[in-house]
Structure formats: C-alpha cells, structure tokens
Amino acid sequence: MLKLPGLIDPHVHVREPGGTHKEDWATATQTALAGGITTILGMPNTQPPIFDEATLNLSLDSAKDKAHCDYGQYLGAGPDNADIVAGLANKAAGLKMYLDSTFGELRLDDMSLWTPHFQKFPKTFPMVMHSESRTMAAAILFSAIYDHPIHIAHVSLKEEILLIKAAKEKGIKVTCEVCPHHLFLTSDSPLPNLGEGLGVRGRKEVRPRLATQEDVNALWENMNVIDCFATDHAPHTIEEKDSETPPPGFPGLETILPLLLTAVSDSRLTIPDIIQKMHTNPRKIFNLPEQPETWVEVDENETYEIKAENQFTKCGWTPFEGWKVKGKVKKVVLRGKTAFEDGKFLVQAGYGKNVRA
Ligand code: NCD
Ligand code: ZN
C-alpha cells in the first residue's frame, strides 16, 4: 500500500446552492474522499453566486451540515463588492475573479473593475484568476503593479505556462494550477459517447477548452512551473451535456489521483511531484491548516477501468470513461477517523470542518 498525505483540491464546483441536481455538499465531499482528497475549496459560481455575507453563509451553513471532508468556500469578485469581500476574507477560501467568460453569472469584463479588488483584498489571502491567454498576462501585470499574489486557475496553453515561468523568474508572486483533463486530453481526443443524445460535442465542452498536443506537451515539459494539480470538478448531468446547449465542465474528483498515479507508473511523474502539487504547495498557497492523523492508502498495483457507473458524483458521466488506470484509493483516514474504506463512507455528514473556522 502506498500512503499519501490528505490531498487538497483547490478548485471544485460543489453546485450548492442552486444546482444540487448536479452535486451538493454531501456528494461533492464524498466524491472527494473516494478520490483520496480530504480538503476541497468550493467555487462561487453557484445560484445565487457567493458574493456577500448572506450568500457566503448560505453555502457555509449547508456545508456545515453536509460535508464529509474538510472544505472552504470562495467569494466571487463582482463589479461593486470589493469592500464587502475584503471584509469577509478571513471566512472564505479566497477571492475568485472571473476575467473570462464561463458557466455562471460572475464576470468582470472591464479592467477598471479589477482594480478595487487588487487594492483591497488582503494580501495574505489568495486571489484566484480565471484568466485565459492574454487576459492572464493582464492579471499578472495587475499582480506586479499592486504587489498582490495571484493564483492562476486551470492553465492549459503553452503561451500561458511559458509566461508564468517568465513572471516567476522576474519575482512576480504568481502561482498556478493545471487540471488532469488539460494534461491527458487534447481537442482531438475521442471522448466516448455513452448512451443516447448528441454525445461527443457537448461532452467536450469545458473552459478553458481542451488544447492542442503542443500545448499539452508544454505543460508536461514545464512540470516544475506547475504549483498545484486541481480538478476543476465541474459536474453537469449527462442529460445537460448531451442537450442542444451543453454547459462547459468536466467532473474530476474521482479520476485525478488514478490518472496521475498511472503517469507515475509510466515514469512521466513521481510520487513526490504528486505530494508537492496536491498537498505541500496548496497548503502553503491557500494557507490551509494541518490535518493531523490524516492519510490516504492506495493500492498502487491495482489496475481497473474508469467507469461512470462506479463513481459517486451525481453527474453520471466522466470524460475518461473506459480508460485503464493503475492505482486505487482503498482507505482515507481524516483527523483520526476512517472516512472512506473499500467504497463505503464511514463518517457522518457534518464531520467535515471549515478550513477557516
Ligand atoms: C465551470 C463550471 O461548470 O462551473 N466550467 C468549466 O468548464 N470549467 C466553470 C469554470 O471553472 O470555468
Ligand atoms: Zn472552475
């Protein structure tokens, strides 16, 4: 058995409030545990979005009752809530800024709307950017001008990882995360069409979009520039994905670790890389408390096929359907209690703790 520390996923769409047919605080945290993850940070693009004290409490109250693993909740940056979110910083995972369009209403189009957030949000709490391509370059410039650390979500392009590398070399306080789907899939990957419906086209929709093989290669070649692996677990039901207007997003909590462990067995990655990018670095970047007596036991040699029907997420599909992977999560111990073992969840809803409590 391989023993890993409790893994951290700083980018999860929990979908509660407002989208609980896709996922909720109970299923998101169970799904996390099944994937070997003991802390998730929830994104604010819910319905309503999390952007002030009332909406923050709406999410945190549900999480308190329902979470099976530890958690935090991000605030969303809006056009006129810079003072409000700055005042709530110590209760939240961090501030999420949507600088490019994606699923949900939160979006800051005009750069003049970014300024008050960079000026007011405390420097000791993380600011996470959804910023693609040239928008990312602008976010890095803001970070330099206002001397505010930023974390770039879901880096997918060669031009992005190279710019982040150059910014780090200049001493700009930028960190970043990469998602498994941008490491293992390209825009040409055939996604299996499960069941009826329009299938492939909608299943492929994700933001940032799947990129080219050259982009994927650049991410692997610059592994030392990547601070964290994050799932961007963004569950939408199979019916929604196969509809005429498919929302973007992939589930990922249950597939991240087996995919990365398979890369280890193919000598493309090491176990210390996984520990650094899913435990040590995210703990530091997001200021997360230690979880005493917490570990994950993995059977490194068990090979199996990824199948949606065996997953715990509510969404009912995975872009990695049918992939053969090596490495199965057997047991997760969270703060002294076995929380997951052999496919069973063993702690009560509400056992999960708010990382900012
Ligand atoms: C996310 C979602 O569905 O909430 N979708 C996605 O494609 N990643 C939003 C996001 O993170 O951009
Ligand atoms: Zn996301």
CSV table of C-alpha atoms in Angstrom, one decimal, residues 3-340:
chain,number,residue,atom,x,y,z
A,3,LYS,CA,0.5,6.0,1.9
A,4,LEU,CA,-0.1,9.6,0.9
A,5,PRO,CA,-1.0,12.7,3.0
A,6,GLY,CA,-4.5,14.1,2.8
A,7,LEU,CA,-4.8,15.6,-0.7
A,8,ILE,CA,-6.1,19.1,-1.4
A,9,ASP,CA,-8.2,20.2,-4.4
A,10,PRO,CA,-8.4,24.0,-4.5
A,11,HIS,CA,-10.9,24.1,-7.4
A,12,VAL,CA,-14.2,22.3,-7.0
A,13,HIS,CA,-17.7,23.3,-8.2
A,14,VAL,CA,-19.9,22.0,-5.4
A,15,ARG,CA,-23.1,23.3,-7.1
A,16,GLU,CA,-24.9,24.1,-3.8
A,17,PRO,CA,-26.8,26.4,-3.6
A,18,GLY,CA,-28.9,26.2,-6.7
A,19,GLY,CA,-27.5,23.3,-8.7
A,20,THR,CA,-28.0,20.4,-6.3
A,21,HIS,CA,-29.3,18.0,-9.1
A,22,LYS,CA,-25.7,18.1,-10.4
A,23,GLU,CA,-23.9,17.8,-7.0
A,24,ASP,CA,-24.2,19.1,-3.4
A,25,TRP,CA,-22.1,19.5,-0.3
A,26,ALA,CA,-22.7,15.8,0.6
A,27,THR,CA,-21.9,14.3,-2.7
A,28,ALA,CA,-19.1,16.6,-3.6
A,29,THR,CA,-17.2,15.8,-0.3
A,30,GLN,CA,-18.0,12.1,-0.6
A,31,THR,CA,-16.7,12.1,-4.2
A,32,ALA,CA,-13.6,13.9,-3.0
A,33,LEU,CA,-12.9,11.3,-0.3
A,34,ALA,CA,-13.4,8.5,-2.8
A,35,GLY,CA,-10.7,10.2,-4.9
A,36,GLY,CA,-8.3,10.5,-2.0
A,37,ILE,CA,-8.9,14.2,-1.4
A,38,THR,CA,-9.5,15.4,2.2
A,39,THR,CA,-9.9,19.2,1.6
A,40,ILE,CA,-11.9,20.9,-1.2
A,41,LEU,CA,-12.2,24.6,-1.9
A,42,GLY,CA,-15.6,25.4,-3.4
A,43,MET,CA,-16.1,27.9,-6.3
A,44,PRO,CA,-18.6,30.8,-6.0
A,45,ASN,CA,-20.4,30.5,-9.4
A,46,THR,CA,-23.4,28.9,-7.8
A,47,GLN,CA,-27.1,30.0,-8.0
A,48,PRO,CA,-27.1,32.6,-6.4
A,49,PRO,CA,-23.4,33.3,-6.7
A,50,ILE,CA,-21.4,33.7,-3.4
A,51,PHE,CA,-20.6,37.4,-3.3
A,52,ASP,CA,-21.5,38.8,0.1
A,53,GLU,CA,-22.1,37.7,3.7
A,54,ALA,CA,-25.6,36.3,3.2
A,55,THR,CA,-24.7,34.2,0.3
A,56,LEU,CA,-21.4,33.1,1.9
A,57,ASN,CA,-23.4,31.9,4.9
A,58,LEU,CA,-25.9,30.2,2.7
A,59,SER,CA,-23.2,27.9,1.3
A,60,LEU,CA,-21.3,27.6,4.6
A,61,ASP,CA,-24.4,26.6,6.5
A,62,SER,CA,-25.2,23.7,4.1
A,63,ALA,CA,-21.5,22.7,4.1
A,64,LYS,CA,-21.5,22.6,7.9
A,65,ASP,CA,-24.5,20.2,7.9
A,66,LYS,CA,-23.5,18.0,5.0
A,67,ALA,CA,-19.7,17.9,4.4
A,68,HIS,CA,-17.9,14.6,4.8
A,69,CYS,CA,-14.4,16.1,4.2
A,70,ASP,CA,-12.8,19.5,5.1
A,71,TYR,CA,-13.7,22.5,3.0
A,72,GLY,CA,-13.5,26.2,2.2
A,73,GLN,CA,-15.8,28.4,0.2
A,74,TYR,CA,-14.5,31.1,-2.2
A,75,LEU,CA,-16.1,34.5,-2.6
A,76,GLY,CA,-16.7,35.8,-6.1
A,77,ALA,CA,-15.5,39.2,-7.2
A,78,GLY,CA,-18.3,41.4,-8.6
A,79,PRO,CA,-18.4,44.9,-10.1
A,80,ASP,CA,-19.2,46.6,-6.8
A,81,ASN,CA,-18.4,44.2,-3.8
A,82,ALA,CA,-14.6,44.9,-3.3
A,83,ASP,CA,-15.2,46.3,0.2
A,84,ILE,CA,-17.6,43.6,1.2
A,85,VAL,CA,-15.4,40.7,0.1
A,86,ALA,CA,-12.3,42.2,1.6
A,87,GLY,CA,-14.1,42.3,4.9
A,88,LEU,CA,-15.1,38.7,4.6
A,89,ALA,CA,-11.7,37.4,3.5
A,90,ASN,CA,-10.9,35.6,6.8
A,91,LYS,CA,-14.1,33.5,6.5
A,92,ALA,CA,-13.5,32.5,2.9
A,93,ALA,CA,-11.1,30.2,1.0
A,94,GLY,CA,-10.1,33.2,-1.1
A,95,LEU,CA,-11.4,35.5,-3.8
A,96,LYS,CA,-12.2,34.1,-7.3
A,97,MET,CA,-12.1,36.6,-10.1
A,98,TYR,CA,-13.8,35.5,-13.4
A,99,LEU,CA,-12.0,37.6,-16.0
A,100,ASP,CA,-13.1,35.4,-19.0
A,101,SER,CA,-16.5,34.0,-19.7
A,102,THR,CA,-17.6,30.7,-18.4
A,103,PHE,CA,-20.5,29.0,-16.7
A,104,GLY,CA,-22.5,31.3,-14.3
A,105,GLU,CA,-23.0,35.0,-13.9
A,106,LEU,CA,-19.9,36.2,-12.2
A,107,ARG,CA,-17.7,38.1,-14.7
A,108,LEU,CA,-15.5,41.2,-14.6
A,109,ASP,CA,-15.3,42.5,-18.2
A,110,ASP,CA,-13.7,45.9,-17.7
A,111,MET,CA,-10.2,46.1,-16.2
A,112,SER,CA,-11.2,49.1,-14.1
A,113,LEU,CA,-13.4,46.7,-12.2
A,114,TRP,CA,-10.3,44.6,-11.2
A,115,THR,CA,-8.5,47.5,-9.5
A,116,PRO,CA,-10.5,47.8,-6.3
A,117,HIS,CA,-10.2,44.1,-5.7
A,118,PHE,CA,-6.4,44.2,-6.1
A,119,GLN,CA,-6.2,47.2,-3.9
A,120,LYS,CA,-8.5,46.0,-1.1
A,121,PHE,CA,-8.4,42.2,-0.9
A,122,PRO,CA,-5.9,41.3,1.9
A,123,LYS,CA,-2.5,40.1,0.5
A,124,THR,CA,-2.4,37.2,2.9
A,125,PHE,CA,-5.5,35.6,1.4
A,126,PRO,CA,-5.4,34.0,-2.1
A,127,MET,CA,-6.9,35.6,-5.2
A,128,VAL,CA,-7.6,33.1,-7.9
A,129,MET,CA,-7.9,34.1,-11.5
A,130,HIS,CA,-10.0,32.6,-14.2
A,131,SER,CA,-7.9,34.3,-16.9
A,132,GLU,CA,-7.1,32.7,-20.3
A,133,SER,CA,-4.3,33.7,-22.7
A,134,ARG,CA,-3.8,37.5,-22.9
A,135,THR,CA,-6.2,38.1,-20.0
A,136,MET,CA,-3.8,36.1,-17.9
A,137,ALA,CA,-1.0,38.4,-19.0
A,138,ALA,CA,-3.1,41.3,-17.8
A,139,ALA,CA,-3.8,39.6,-14.5
A,140,ILE,CA,0.0,39.1,-14.0
A,141,LEU,CA,0.6,42.8,-14.7
A,142,PHE,CA,-2.0,43.7,-12.1
A,143,SER,CA,-0.3,41.3,-9.6
A,144,ALA,CA,3.0,43.1,-10.3
A,145,ILE,CA,1.6,46.6,-10.1
A,146,TYR,CA,-0.4,46.1,-6.9
A,147,ASP,CA,2.2,43.6,-5.4
A,148,HIS,CA,-0.6,41.2,-4.8
A,149,PRO,CA,0.0,37.4,-5.0
A,150,ILE,CA,-2.3,35.7,-7.5
A,151,HIS,CA,-3.0,32.1,-8.4
A,152,ILE,CA,-3.9,31.3,-12.0
A,153,ALA,CA,-6.6,28.6,-12.3
A,154,HIS,CA,-6.6,25.8,-14.9
A,155,VAL,CA,-3.6,26.7,-17.1
A,156,SER,CA,-4.0,25.0,-20.4
A,157,LEU,CA,-1.8,26.7,-23.1
A,158,LYS,CA,1.8,26.7,-23.9
A,159,GLU,CA,1.8,30.5,-24.1
A,160,GLU,CA,0.3,30.6,-20.6
A,161,ILE,CA,2.8,28.3,-18.9
A,162,LEU,CA,5.7,30.0,-20.6
A,163,LEU,CA,4.5,33.4,-19.4
A,164,ILE,CA,4.0,32.2,-15.9
A,165,LYS,CA,7.6,30.8,-15.9
A,166,ALA,CA,8.9,34.1,-17.1
A,167,ALA,CA,6.9,36.0,-14.4
A,168,LYS,CA,8.2,33.7,-11.7
A,169,GLU,CA,11.7,34.3,-12.9
A,170,LYS,CA,11.1,38.1,-12.5
A,171,GLY,CA,9.9,37.5,-8.9
A,172,ILE,CA,6.3,38.3,-9.6
A,173,LYS,CA,4.1,36.5,-7.0
A,174,VAL,CA,2.2,34.2,-9.3
A,175,THR,CA,1.3,30.5,-8.7
A,176,CYS,CA,-0.7,28.2,-10.9
A,177,GLU,CA,-2.7,25.0,-11.2
A,178,VAL,CA,-3.2,22.5,-14.0
A,179,CYS,CA,-6.1,20.1,-14.4
A,180,PRO,CA,-5.8,16.5,-15.4
A,181,HIS,CA,-8.0,17.0,-18.5
A,182,HIS,CA,-5.5,19.5,-19.9
A,183,LEU,CA,-2.7,17.1,-19.2
A,184,PHE,CA,-4.3,13.9,-20.6
A,185,LEU,CA,-6.7,15.1,-23.3
A,186,THR,CA,-6.4,17.3,-26.4
A,187,SER,CA,-9.1,18.9,-28.6
A,188,ASP,CA,-8.7,15.8,-30.9
A,189,SER,CA,-9.2,13.2,-28.2
A,190,PRO,CA,-12.2,11.0,-28.9
A,191,LEU,CA,-14.5,11.2,-25.9
A,192,PRO,CA,-16.6,8.1,-25.6
A,193,ASN,CA,-20.2,8.7,-26.4
A,194,LEU,CA,-22.2,7.0,-23.7
A,195,GLY,CA,-25.8,6.2,-24.2
A,196,GLU,CA,-28.2,8.4,-26.3
A,197,GLY,CA,-28.1,12.0,-27.2
A,198,LEU,CA,-25.8,14.3,-29.1
A,199,GLY,CA,-22.9,13.0,-27.1
A,200,VAL,CA,-19.4,13.9,-28.0
A,201,ARG,CA,-19.8,17.6,-28.8
A,202,GLY,CA,-21.4,18.5,-25.5
A,203,ARG,CA,-19.2,16.2,-23.5
A,204,LYS,CA,-16.2,18.0,-24.9
A,205,GLU,CA,-17.3,21.5,-23.7
A,206,VAL,CA,-15.0,22.7,-20.9
A,207,ARG,CA,-13.5,26.1,-20.0
A,208,PRO,CA,-10.6,26.5,-20.8
A,209,ARG,CA,-11.2,24.4,-23.9
A,210,LEU,CA,-9.1,21.3,-24.5
A,211,ALA,CA,-6.0,22.4,-26.3
A,212,THR,CA,-3.5,21.0,-28.9
A,213,GLN,CA,-0.9,18.3,-28.4
A,214,GLU,CA,1.8,21.1,-28.5
A,215,ASP,CA,0.1,22.8,-25.5
A,216,VAL,CA,-0.2,19.5,-23.6
A,217,ASN,CA,3.5,18.8,-24.3
A,218,ALA,CA,4.4,22.2,-23.0
A,219,LEU,CA,2.6,21.6,-19.7
A,220,TRP,CA,4.5,18.3,-19.2
A,221,GLU,CA,7.8,19.9,-20.2
A,222,ASN,CA,7.3,22.6,-17.6
A,223,MET,CA,6.1,20.4,-14.8
A,224,ASN,CA,8.4,22.4,-12.4
A,225,VAL,CA,6.4,25.6,-13.1
A,226,ILE,CA,3.1,23.9,-12.1
A,227,ASP,CA,2.4,24.6,-8.4
A,228,CYS,CA,-0.8,22.6,-8.0
A,229,PHE,CA,-2.9,19.9,-9.6
A,230,ALA,CA,-6.6,20.8,-9.3
A,231,THR,CA,-9.6,19.1,-10.8
A,232,ASP,CA,-11.9,22.0,-11.7
A,233,HIS,CA,-14.6,19.3,-10.9
A,234,ALA,CA,-17.5,20.9,-12.7
A,235,PRO,CA,-20.3,18.4,-12.8
A,236,HIS,CA,-23.2,18.8,-15.2
A,237,THR,CA,-25.6,16.0,-15.7
A,238,ILE,CA,-25.3,13.7,-18.7
A,239,GLU,CA,-28.6,15.0,-20.0
A,240,GLU,CA,-27.4,18.6,-19.8
A,241,LYS,CA,-24.1,17.7,-21.5
A,242,ASP,CA,-26.0,15.9,-24.3
A,243,SER,CA,-28.5,18.7,-24.8
A,244,GLU,CA,-28.6,21.4,-27.6
A,245,THR,CA,-26.9,23.9,-25.2
A,246,PRO,CA,-24.3,21.9,-23.3
A,247,PRO,CA,-22.8,23.7,-20.3
A,248,PRO,CA,-19.0,23.6,-20.1
A,249,GLY,CA,-17.3,21.5,-17.4
A,250,PHE,CA,-16.0,18.0,-16.5
A,251,PRO,CA,-16.2,16.0,-13.3
A,252,GLY,CA,-12.8,15.1,-12.0
A,253,LEU,CA,-12.6,14.4,-8.3
A,254,GLU,CA,-12.5,10.6,-8.6
A,255,THR,CA,-10.2,10.4,-11.6
A,256,ILE,CA,-7.3,12.8,-10.7
A,257,LEU,CA,-5.3,10.5,-8.5
A,258,PRO,CA,-5.6,7.3,-10.6
A,259,LEU,CA,-4.6,9.3,-13.7
A,260,LEU,CA,-1.6,10.9,-12.0
A,261,LEU,CA,-0.6,7.5,-10.5
A,262,THR,CA,-0.8,5.9,-13.9
A,263,ALA,CA,1.5,8.7,-15.2
A,264,VAL,CA,3.9,7.8,-12.3
A,265,SER,CA,3.8,4.1,-13.4
A,266,ASP,CA,4.6,5.3,-16.9
A,267,SER,CA,7.6,7.3,-15.5
A,268,ARG,CA,6.2,10.6,-16.6
A,269,LEU,CA,5.8,11.9,-13.0
A,270,THR,CA,6.9,11.0,-9.5
A,271,ILE,CA,5.1,10.4,-6.2
A,272,PRO,CA,6.9,13.4,-4.7
A,273,ASP,CA,5.5,15.5,-7.6
A,274,ILE,CA,2.0,14.4,-6.6
A,275,ILE,CA,2.6,15.1,-2.9
A,276,GLN,CA,4.1,18.5,-3.6
A,277,LYS,CA,1.3,19.6,-6.0
A,278,MET,CA,-1.6,18.1,-4.2
A,279,HIS,CA,-0.6,18.7,-0.6
A,280,THR,CA,2.5,20.8,0.3
A,281,ASN,CA,2.1,23.6,-2.2
A,282,PRO,CA,-1.7,24.1,-2.0
A,283,ARG,CA,-1.4,24.1,1.8
A,284,LYS,CA,1.1,26.9,1.6
A,285,ILE,CA,-0.6,28.9,-1.2
A,286,PHE,CA,-4.1,28.7,0.3
A,287,ASN,CA,-3.0,29.0,4.0
A,288,LEU,CA,-4.6,25.7,5.0
A,289,PRO,CA,-4.4,24.2,8.5
A,290,GLU,CA,-2.7,20.9,9.1
A,291,GLN,CA,-5.0,17.9,9.2
A,292,PRO,CA,-3.5,15.7,12.0
A,293,GLU,CA,-3.8,11.9,11.7
A,294,THR,CA,-4.8,12.2,8.1
A,295,TRP,CA,-3.7,9.9,5.3
A,296,VAL,CA,-4.7,8.1,2.1
A,297,GLU,CA,-4.0,4.4,1.4
A,298,VAL,CA,-3.7,3.5,-2.2
A,299,ASP,CA,-3.1,0.1,-3.9
A,300,GLU,CA,-0.5,1.2,-6.4
A,301,ASN,CA,-0.7,-2.0,-8.4
A,302,GLU,CA,-4.5,-2.4,-8.8
A,303,THR,CA,-5.5,-1.7,-12.3
A,304,TYR,CA,-9.0,-1.0,-13.3
A,305,GLU,CA,-11.2,0.7,-15.9
A,306,ILE,CA,-12.7,4.1,-15.1
A,307,LYS,CA,-16.5,3.8,-15.4
A,308,ALA,CA,-19.1,6.4,-14.6
A,309,GLU,CA,-21.4,3.7,-13.1
A,310,ASN,CA,-18.8,3.1,-10.4
A,311,GLN,CA,-18.4,6.8,-9.4
A,312,PHE,CA,-20.1,8.7,-6.6
A,313,THR,CA,-20.6,12.0,-8.4
A,314,LYS,CA,-24.2,12.8,-9.2
A,315,CYS,CA,-23.4,13.8,-12.7
A,316,GLY,CA,-23.4,10.3,-14.2
A,317,TRP,CA,-20.5,10.6,-16.7
A,318,THR,CA,-16.8,11.1,-17.0
A,319,PRO,CA,-14.6,12.2,-19.9
A,320,PHE,CA,-12.2,9.3,-19.0
A,321,GLU,CA,-14.8,6.5,-19.5
A,322,GLY,CA,-13.1,3.3,-20.3
A,323,TRP,CA,-9.5,4.5,-19.5
A,324,LYS,CA,-7.4,1.8,-17.9
A,325,VAL,CA,-5.6,3.2,-14.8
A,326,LYS,CA,-3.3,1.9,-12.2
A,327,GLY,CA,-3.7,2.9,-8.5
A,328,LYS,CA,-6.9,2.6,-6.4
A,329,VAL,CA,-7.9,4.5,-3.3
A,330,LYS,CA,-8.6,2.0,-0.6
A,331,LYS,CA,-8.9,3.9,2.6
A,332,VAL,CA,-8.9,7.6,3.7
A,333,VAL,CA,-8.3,8.5,7.3
A,334,LEU,CA,-9.4,12.0,8.2
A,335,ARG,CA,-8.4,13.5,11.6
A,336,GLY,CA,-8.1,10.1,13.2
A,337,LYS,CA,-11.3,8.6,11.8
A,338,THR,CA,-11.7,6.3,8.8
A,339,ALA,CA,-13.8,8.4,6.5
A,340,PHE,CA,-13.7,6.1,3.4
